[in-house]
PDB file of C-alpha atoms in Angstrom:
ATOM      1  CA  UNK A   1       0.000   0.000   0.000  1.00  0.00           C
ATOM      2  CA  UNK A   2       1.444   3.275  -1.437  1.00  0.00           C
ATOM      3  CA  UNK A   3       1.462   6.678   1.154  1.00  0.00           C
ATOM      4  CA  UNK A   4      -0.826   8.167  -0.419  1.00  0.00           C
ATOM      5  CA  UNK A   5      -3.021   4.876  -0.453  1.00  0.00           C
ATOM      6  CA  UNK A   6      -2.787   4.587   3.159  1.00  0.00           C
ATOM      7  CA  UNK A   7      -4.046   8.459   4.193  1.00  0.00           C
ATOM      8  CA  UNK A   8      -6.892   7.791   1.775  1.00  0.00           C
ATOM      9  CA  UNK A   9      -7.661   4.832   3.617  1.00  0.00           C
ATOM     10  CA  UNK A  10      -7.175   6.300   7.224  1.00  0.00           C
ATOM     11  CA  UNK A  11      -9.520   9.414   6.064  1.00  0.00           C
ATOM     12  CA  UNK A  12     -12.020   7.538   5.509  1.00  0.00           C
ATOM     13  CA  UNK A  13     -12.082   5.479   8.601  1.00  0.00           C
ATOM     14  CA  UNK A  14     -12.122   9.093  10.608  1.00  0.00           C
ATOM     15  CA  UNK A  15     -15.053  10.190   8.660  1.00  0.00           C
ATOM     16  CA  UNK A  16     -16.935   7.103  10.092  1.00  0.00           C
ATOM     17  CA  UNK A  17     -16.148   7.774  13.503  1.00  0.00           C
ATOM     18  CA  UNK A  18     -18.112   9.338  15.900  1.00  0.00           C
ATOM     19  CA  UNK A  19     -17.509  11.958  17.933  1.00  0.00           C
ATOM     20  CA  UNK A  20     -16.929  11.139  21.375  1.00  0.00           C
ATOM     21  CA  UNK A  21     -18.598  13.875  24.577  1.00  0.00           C
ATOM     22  CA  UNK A  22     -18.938  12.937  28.149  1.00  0.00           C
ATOM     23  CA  UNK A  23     -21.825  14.327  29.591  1.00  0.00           C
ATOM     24  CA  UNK A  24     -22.181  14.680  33.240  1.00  0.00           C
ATOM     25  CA  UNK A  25     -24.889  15.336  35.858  1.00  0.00           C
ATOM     26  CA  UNK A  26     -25.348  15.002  39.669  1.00  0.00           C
ATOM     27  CA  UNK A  27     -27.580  12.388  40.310  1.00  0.00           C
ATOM     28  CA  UNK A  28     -28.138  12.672  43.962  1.00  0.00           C
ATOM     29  CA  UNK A  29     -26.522  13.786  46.852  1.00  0.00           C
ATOM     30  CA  UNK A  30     -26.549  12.735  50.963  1.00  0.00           C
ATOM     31  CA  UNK A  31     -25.086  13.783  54.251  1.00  0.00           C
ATOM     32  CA  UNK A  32     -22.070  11.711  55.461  1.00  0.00           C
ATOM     33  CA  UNK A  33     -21.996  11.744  59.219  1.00  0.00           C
ATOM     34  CA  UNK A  34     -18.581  11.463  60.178  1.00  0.00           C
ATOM     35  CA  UNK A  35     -17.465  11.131  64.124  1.00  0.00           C
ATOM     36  CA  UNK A  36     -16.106  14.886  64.229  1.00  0.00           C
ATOM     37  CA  UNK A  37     -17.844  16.202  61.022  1.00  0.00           C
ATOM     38  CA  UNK A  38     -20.818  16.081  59.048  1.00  0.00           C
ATOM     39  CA  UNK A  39     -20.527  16.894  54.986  1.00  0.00           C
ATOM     40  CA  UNK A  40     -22.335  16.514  51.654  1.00  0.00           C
ATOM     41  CA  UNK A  41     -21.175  13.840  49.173  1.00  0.00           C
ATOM     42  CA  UNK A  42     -22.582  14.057  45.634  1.00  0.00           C
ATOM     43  CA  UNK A  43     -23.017  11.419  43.469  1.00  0.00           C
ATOM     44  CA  UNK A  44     -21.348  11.995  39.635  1.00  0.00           C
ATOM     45  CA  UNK A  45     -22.808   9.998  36.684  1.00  0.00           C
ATOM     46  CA  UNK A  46     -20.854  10.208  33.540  1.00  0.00           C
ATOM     47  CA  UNK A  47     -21.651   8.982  30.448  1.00  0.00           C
ATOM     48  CA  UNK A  48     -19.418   8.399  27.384  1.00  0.00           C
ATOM     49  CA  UNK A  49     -21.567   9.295  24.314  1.00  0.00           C
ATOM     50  CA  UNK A  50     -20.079   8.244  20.560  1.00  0.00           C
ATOM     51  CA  UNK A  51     -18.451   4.962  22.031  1.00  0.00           C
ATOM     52  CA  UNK A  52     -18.640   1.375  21.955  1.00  0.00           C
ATOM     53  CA  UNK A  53     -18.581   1.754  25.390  1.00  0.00           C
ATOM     54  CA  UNK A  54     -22.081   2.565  26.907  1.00  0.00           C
ATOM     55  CA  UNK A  55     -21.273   1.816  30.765  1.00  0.00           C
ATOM     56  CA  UNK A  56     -21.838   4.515  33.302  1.00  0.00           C
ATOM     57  CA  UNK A  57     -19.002   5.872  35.651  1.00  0.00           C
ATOM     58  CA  UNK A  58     -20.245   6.637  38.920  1.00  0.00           C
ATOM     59  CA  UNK A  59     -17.927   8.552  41.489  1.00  0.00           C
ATOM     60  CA  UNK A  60     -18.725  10.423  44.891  1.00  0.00           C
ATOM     61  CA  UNK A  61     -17.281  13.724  45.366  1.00  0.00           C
ATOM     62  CA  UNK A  62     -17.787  16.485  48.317  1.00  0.00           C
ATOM     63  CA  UNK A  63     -18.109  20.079  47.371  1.00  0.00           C
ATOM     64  CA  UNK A  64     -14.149  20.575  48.649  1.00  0.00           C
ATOM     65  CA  UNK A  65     -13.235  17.992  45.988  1.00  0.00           C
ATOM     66  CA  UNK A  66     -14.957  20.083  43.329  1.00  0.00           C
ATOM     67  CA  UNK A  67     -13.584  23.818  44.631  1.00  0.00           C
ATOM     68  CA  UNK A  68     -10.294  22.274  44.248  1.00  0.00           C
ATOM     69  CA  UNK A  69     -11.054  21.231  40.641  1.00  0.00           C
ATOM     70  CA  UNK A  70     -12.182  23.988  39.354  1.00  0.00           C
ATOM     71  CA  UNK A  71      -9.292  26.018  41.037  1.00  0.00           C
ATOM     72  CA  UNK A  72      -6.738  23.621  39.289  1.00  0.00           C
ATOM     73  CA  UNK A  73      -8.839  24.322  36.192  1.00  0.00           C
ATOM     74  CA  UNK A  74      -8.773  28.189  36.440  1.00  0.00           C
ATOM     75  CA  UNK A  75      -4.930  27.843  37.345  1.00  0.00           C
ATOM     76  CA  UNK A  76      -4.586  25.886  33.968  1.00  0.00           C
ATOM     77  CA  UNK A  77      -7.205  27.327  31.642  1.00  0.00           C
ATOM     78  CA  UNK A  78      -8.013  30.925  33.194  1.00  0.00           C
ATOM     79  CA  UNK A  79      -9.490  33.190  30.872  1.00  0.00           C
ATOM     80  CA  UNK A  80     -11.415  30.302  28.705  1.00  0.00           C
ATOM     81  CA  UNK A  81     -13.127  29.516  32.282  1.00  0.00           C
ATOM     82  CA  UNK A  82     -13.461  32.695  34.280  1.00  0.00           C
ATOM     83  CA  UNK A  83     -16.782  33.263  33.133  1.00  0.00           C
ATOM     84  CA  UNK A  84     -18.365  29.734  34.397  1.00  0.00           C
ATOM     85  CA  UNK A  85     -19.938  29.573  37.436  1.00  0.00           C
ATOM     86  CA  UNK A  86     -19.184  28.229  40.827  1.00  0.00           C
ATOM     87  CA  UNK A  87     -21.246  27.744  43.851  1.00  0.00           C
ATOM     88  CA  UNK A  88     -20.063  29.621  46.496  1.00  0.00           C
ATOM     89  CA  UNK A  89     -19.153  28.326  49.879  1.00  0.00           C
ATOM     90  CA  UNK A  90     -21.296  28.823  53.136  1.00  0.00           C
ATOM     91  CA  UNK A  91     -19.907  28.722  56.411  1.00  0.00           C
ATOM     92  CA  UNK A  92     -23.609  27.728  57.875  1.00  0.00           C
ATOM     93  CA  UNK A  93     -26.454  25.729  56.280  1.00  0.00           C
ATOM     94  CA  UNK A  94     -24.391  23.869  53.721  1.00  0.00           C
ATOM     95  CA  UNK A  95     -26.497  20.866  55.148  1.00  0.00           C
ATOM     96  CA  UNK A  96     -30.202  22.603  54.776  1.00  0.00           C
ATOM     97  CA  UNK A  97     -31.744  20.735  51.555  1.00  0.00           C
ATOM     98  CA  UNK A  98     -32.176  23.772  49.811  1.00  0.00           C
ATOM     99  CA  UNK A  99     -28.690  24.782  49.364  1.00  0.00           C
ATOM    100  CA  UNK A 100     -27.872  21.067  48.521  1.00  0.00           C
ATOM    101  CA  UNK A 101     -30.588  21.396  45.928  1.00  0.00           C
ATOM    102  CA  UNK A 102     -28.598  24.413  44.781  1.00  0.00           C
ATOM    103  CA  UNK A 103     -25.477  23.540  44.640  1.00  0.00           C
ATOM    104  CA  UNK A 104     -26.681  19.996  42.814  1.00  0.00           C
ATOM    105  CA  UNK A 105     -28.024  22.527  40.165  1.00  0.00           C
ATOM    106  CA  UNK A 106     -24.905  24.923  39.981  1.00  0.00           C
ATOM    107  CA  UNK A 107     -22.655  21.953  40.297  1.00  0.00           C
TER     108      UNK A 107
END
């Protein structure tokens, strides 16, 4: 198979493939009692669209976990991100189901 033969070839195997997004969403969240603390763990479900592979990852993240993600991100990719959104942080009712609502939402 000639070069040129073999970027035809590869060109059209890319056209037929799809493209791949993850999407993301908060399924649920709970309070984790702790012996000293109580906190909010929210459960991540992220799907791989455009693949073979149609099986669900499913982590569990507290809202520290995500401030320090999105800091990292800023750090690396500042201007492209400073306009996206963060939930703030509370120092009371951060266990009240409204703001866990909200923060699900904003999350």
């Amino acid at each position: 198979m000639t070069t040129r033969e073999l970027q035809e070839h590869w060109q059209k195997e890319k056209s037929r493939w799809k493209h791949v997004r993850l999407l993301f969403e908060i399924a649920s969240a709970r309070i984790e009692e702790r012996k000293v603390s109580k906190f909010v763990m929210y459960q991540v479900v992220v799907i791989q669209t455009g693949s073979f592979d149609s099986d669900k990852a499913v982590v569990e993240r507290r809202y520290s976990d995500f401030e320090r993600l999105q800091k990292a991100l800023l750090k690396r990719f500042g201007p492209e991100l400073e306009d996206v959104a963060f939930p703030r942080k509370r120092l009371t009712g951060n266990l009240s189901a409204e703001t866990i609502c909200e923060r699900r939402r904003e999350l």
